[in-house]
CSV table of C-alpha atoms in Angstrom, one decimal:
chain,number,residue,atom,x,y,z
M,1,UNK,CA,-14.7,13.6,1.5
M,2,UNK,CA,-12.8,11.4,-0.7
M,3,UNK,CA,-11.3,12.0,-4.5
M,4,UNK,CA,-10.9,9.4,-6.8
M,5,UNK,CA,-7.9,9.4,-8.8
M,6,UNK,CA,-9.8,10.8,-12.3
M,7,UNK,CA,-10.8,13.6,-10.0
M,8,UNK,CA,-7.1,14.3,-8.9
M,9,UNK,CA,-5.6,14.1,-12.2
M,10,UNK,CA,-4.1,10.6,-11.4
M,11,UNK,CA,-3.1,8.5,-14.3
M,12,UNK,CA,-4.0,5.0,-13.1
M,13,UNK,CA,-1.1,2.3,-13.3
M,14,UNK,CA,0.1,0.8,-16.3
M,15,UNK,CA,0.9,-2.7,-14.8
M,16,UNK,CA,-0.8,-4.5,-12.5
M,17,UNK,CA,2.1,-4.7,-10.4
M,18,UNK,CA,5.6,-3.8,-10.0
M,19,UNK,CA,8.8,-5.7,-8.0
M,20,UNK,CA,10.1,-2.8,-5.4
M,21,UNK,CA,13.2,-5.0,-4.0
M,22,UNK,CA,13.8,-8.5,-4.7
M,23,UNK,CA,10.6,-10.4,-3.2
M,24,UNK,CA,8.4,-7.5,-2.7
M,25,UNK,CA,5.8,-6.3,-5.0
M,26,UNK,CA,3.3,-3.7,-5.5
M,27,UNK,CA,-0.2,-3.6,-7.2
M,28,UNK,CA,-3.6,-2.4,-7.0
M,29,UNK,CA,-6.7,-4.0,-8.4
M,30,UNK,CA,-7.1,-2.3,-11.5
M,31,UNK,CA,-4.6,-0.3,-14.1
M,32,UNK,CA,-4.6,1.2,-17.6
M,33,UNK,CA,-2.0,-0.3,-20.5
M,34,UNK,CA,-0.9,2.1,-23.1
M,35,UNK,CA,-3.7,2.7,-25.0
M,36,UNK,CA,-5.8,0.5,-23.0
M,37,UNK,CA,-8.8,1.4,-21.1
M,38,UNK,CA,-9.0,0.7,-17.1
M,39,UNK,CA,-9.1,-3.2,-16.6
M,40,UNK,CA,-9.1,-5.1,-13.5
M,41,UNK,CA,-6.5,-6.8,-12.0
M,42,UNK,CA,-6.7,-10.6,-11.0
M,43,UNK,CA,-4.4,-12.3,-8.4
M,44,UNK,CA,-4.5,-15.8,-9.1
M,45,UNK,CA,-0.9,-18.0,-7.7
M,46,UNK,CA,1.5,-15.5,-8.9
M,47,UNK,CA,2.7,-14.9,-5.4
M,48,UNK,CA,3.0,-16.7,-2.1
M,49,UNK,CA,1.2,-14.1,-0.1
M,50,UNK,CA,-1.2,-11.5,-0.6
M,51,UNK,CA,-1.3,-8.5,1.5
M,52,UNK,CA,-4.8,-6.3,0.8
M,53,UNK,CA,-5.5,-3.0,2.0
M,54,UNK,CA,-8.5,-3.3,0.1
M,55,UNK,CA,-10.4,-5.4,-1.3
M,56,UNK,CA,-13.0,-6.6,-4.4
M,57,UNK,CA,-15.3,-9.6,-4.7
M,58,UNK,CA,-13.2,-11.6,-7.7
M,59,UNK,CA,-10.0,-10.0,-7.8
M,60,UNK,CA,-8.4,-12.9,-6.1
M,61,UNK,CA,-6.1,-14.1,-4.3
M,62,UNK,CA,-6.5,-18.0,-5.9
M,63,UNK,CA,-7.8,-20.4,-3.8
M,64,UNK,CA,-4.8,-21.6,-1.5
M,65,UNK,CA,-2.9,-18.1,-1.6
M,66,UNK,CA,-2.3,-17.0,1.6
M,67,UNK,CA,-4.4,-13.6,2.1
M,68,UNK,CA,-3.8,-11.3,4.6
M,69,UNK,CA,-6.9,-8.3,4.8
M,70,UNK,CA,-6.1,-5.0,6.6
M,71,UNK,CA,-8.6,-2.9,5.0
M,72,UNK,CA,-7.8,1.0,5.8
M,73,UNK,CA,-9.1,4.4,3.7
M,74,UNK,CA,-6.7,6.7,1.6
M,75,UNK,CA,-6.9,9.2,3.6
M,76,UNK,CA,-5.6,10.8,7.4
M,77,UNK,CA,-5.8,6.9,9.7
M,78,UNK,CA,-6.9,6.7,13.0
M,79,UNK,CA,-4.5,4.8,15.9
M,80,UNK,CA,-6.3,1.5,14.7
M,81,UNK,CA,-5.6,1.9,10.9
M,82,UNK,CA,-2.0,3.1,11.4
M,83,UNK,CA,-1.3,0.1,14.0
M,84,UNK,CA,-3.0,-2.5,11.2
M,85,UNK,CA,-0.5,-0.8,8.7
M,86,UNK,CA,2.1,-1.5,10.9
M,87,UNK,CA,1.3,-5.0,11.8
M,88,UNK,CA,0.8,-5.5,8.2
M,89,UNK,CA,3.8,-3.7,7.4
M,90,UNK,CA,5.9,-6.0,10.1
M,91,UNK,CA,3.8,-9.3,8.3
M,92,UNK,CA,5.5,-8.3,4.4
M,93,UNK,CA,8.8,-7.6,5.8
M,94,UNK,CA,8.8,-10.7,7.5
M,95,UNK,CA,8.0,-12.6,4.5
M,96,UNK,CA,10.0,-10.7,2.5
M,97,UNK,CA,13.1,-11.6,4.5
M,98,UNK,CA,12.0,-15.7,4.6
M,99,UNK,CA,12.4,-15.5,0.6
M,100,UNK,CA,8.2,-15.7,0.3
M,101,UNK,CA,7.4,-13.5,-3.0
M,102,UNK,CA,4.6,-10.9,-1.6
M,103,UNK,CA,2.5,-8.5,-3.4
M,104,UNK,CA,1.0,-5.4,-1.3
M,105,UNK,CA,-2.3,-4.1,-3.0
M,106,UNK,CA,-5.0,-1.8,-2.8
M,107,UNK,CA,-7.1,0.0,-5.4
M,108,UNK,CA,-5.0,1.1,-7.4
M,109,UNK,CA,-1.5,-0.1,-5.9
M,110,UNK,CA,-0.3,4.0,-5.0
M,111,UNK,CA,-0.7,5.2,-1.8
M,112,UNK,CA,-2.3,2.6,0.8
M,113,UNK,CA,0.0,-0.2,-0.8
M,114,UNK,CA,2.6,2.6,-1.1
M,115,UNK,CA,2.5,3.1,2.9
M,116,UNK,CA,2.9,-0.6,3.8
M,117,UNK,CA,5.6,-1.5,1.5
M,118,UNK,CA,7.6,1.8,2.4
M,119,UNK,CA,7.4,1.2,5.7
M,120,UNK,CA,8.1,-3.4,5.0
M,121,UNK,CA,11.3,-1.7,3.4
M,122,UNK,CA,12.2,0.6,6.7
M,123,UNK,CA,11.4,-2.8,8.4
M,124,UNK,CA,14.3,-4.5,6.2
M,125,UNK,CA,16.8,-1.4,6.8
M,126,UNK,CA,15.9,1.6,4.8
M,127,UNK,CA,15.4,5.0,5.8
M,128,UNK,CA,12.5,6.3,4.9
M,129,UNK,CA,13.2,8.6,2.2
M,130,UNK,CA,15.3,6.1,0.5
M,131,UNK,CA,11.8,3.8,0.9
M,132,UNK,CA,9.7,6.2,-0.4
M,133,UNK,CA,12.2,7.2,-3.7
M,134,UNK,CA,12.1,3.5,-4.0
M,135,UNK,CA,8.2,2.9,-4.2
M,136,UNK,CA,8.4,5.9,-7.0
M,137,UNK,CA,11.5,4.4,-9.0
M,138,UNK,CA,9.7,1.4,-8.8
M,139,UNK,CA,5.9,1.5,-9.1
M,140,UNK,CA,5.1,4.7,-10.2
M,141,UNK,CA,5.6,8.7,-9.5
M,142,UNK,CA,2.6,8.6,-8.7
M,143,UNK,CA,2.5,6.6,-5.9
M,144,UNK,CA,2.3,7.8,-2.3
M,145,UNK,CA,1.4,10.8,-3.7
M,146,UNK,CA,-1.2,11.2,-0.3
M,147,UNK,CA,1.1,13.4,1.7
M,148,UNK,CA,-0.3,12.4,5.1
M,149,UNK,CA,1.1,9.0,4.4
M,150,UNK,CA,4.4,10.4,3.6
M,151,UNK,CA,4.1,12.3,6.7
M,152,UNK,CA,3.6,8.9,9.0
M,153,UNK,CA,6.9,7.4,6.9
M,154,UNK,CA,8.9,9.9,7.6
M,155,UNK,CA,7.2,10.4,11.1
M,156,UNK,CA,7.7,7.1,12.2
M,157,UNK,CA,4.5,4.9,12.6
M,158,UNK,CA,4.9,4.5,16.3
M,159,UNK,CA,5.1,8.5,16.8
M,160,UNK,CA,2.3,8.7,14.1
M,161,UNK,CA,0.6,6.2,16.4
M,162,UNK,CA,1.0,8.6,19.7
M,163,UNK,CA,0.3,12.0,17.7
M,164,UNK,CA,-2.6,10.7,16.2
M,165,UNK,CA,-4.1,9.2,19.5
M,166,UNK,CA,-3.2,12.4,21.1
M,167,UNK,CA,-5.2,15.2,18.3
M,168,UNK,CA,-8.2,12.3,19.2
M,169,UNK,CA,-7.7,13.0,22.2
M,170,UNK,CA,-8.5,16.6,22.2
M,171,UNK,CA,-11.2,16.6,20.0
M,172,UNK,CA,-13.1,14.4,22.1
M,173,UNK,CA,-12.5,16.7,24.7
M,174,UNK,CA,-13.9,20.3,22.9
């Protein structure tokens, strides 16, 4: 069973979205302003590419916008969601590196968008607590504040990967 934010005690964001490094942004598809009440957010041409790890009918990307859709849950990933974070992971850093300006997204631009970009910056040369302070510092405290996806950063994806395969593994097999 999932918990939405409120039910957490999650503030949601106060900006749509926030530069991590030069190039690399993070966001989520709706935040909260001071004083404001929850809004949603709209992509229109603000960025080159658009990386989604989920997605809402008329929250953009503009027409044109190059939209890249690897829709996984905030919660523990199977193999096949942690190897489309990676290849989406591999996609931003890549983009990032050819001076393309990039926004990472998901609901509310904490923990799935958190995961991707952390792991884009281990991509580009960070270690993965320095990637993970940097998503905080940067975005929020509050984001990657799903432990599991700390886990996998600090893990490794590929060895998240394995390990995951492997407890799937033996619960098909009780």
């Amino acid at each position: 069973m999932r918990t939405r934010q409120k039910e957490r005690g999650t503030p949601g964001p106060s900006e749509p979205w926030n530069e991590v490094v030069p190039g690399l942004w993070m966001g989520g598809h709706y935040c909260t302003p001071p004083g404001g009440e929850l809004e949603p957010v709209v992509v229109g041409r603000q960025f080159d590419l658009v990386v989604s790890l989920f997605t809402l009918p008329g929250h953009g990307p503009a027409a044109g916008v190059e939209h890249v859709v690897r829709e996984v849950p905030d919660a523990p990933l199977s193999p096949g969601q942690l190897l489309a974070v990676q290849e989406a992971a591999e996609f931003t850093a890549s983009a990032v590196r050819r001076g393309r300006r990039t926004l990472v997204r998901c609901r509310s631009g904490y923990n799935r968008s958190g995961l991707v970009a952390a792991q884009a910056l281990v991509h580009l040369g960070h270690e993965p607590a320095g990637a993970v302070r940097l998503v905080r510092e940067r975005r929020s405290l509050w984001a990657l504040n799903n432990p599991v996806f700390v886990d996998y950063l600090n893990t490794g994806l590929d060895v998240a990967i394995l390990l995951t395969g492997l407890s799937d593994a033996g619960r098909s097999a009780d």
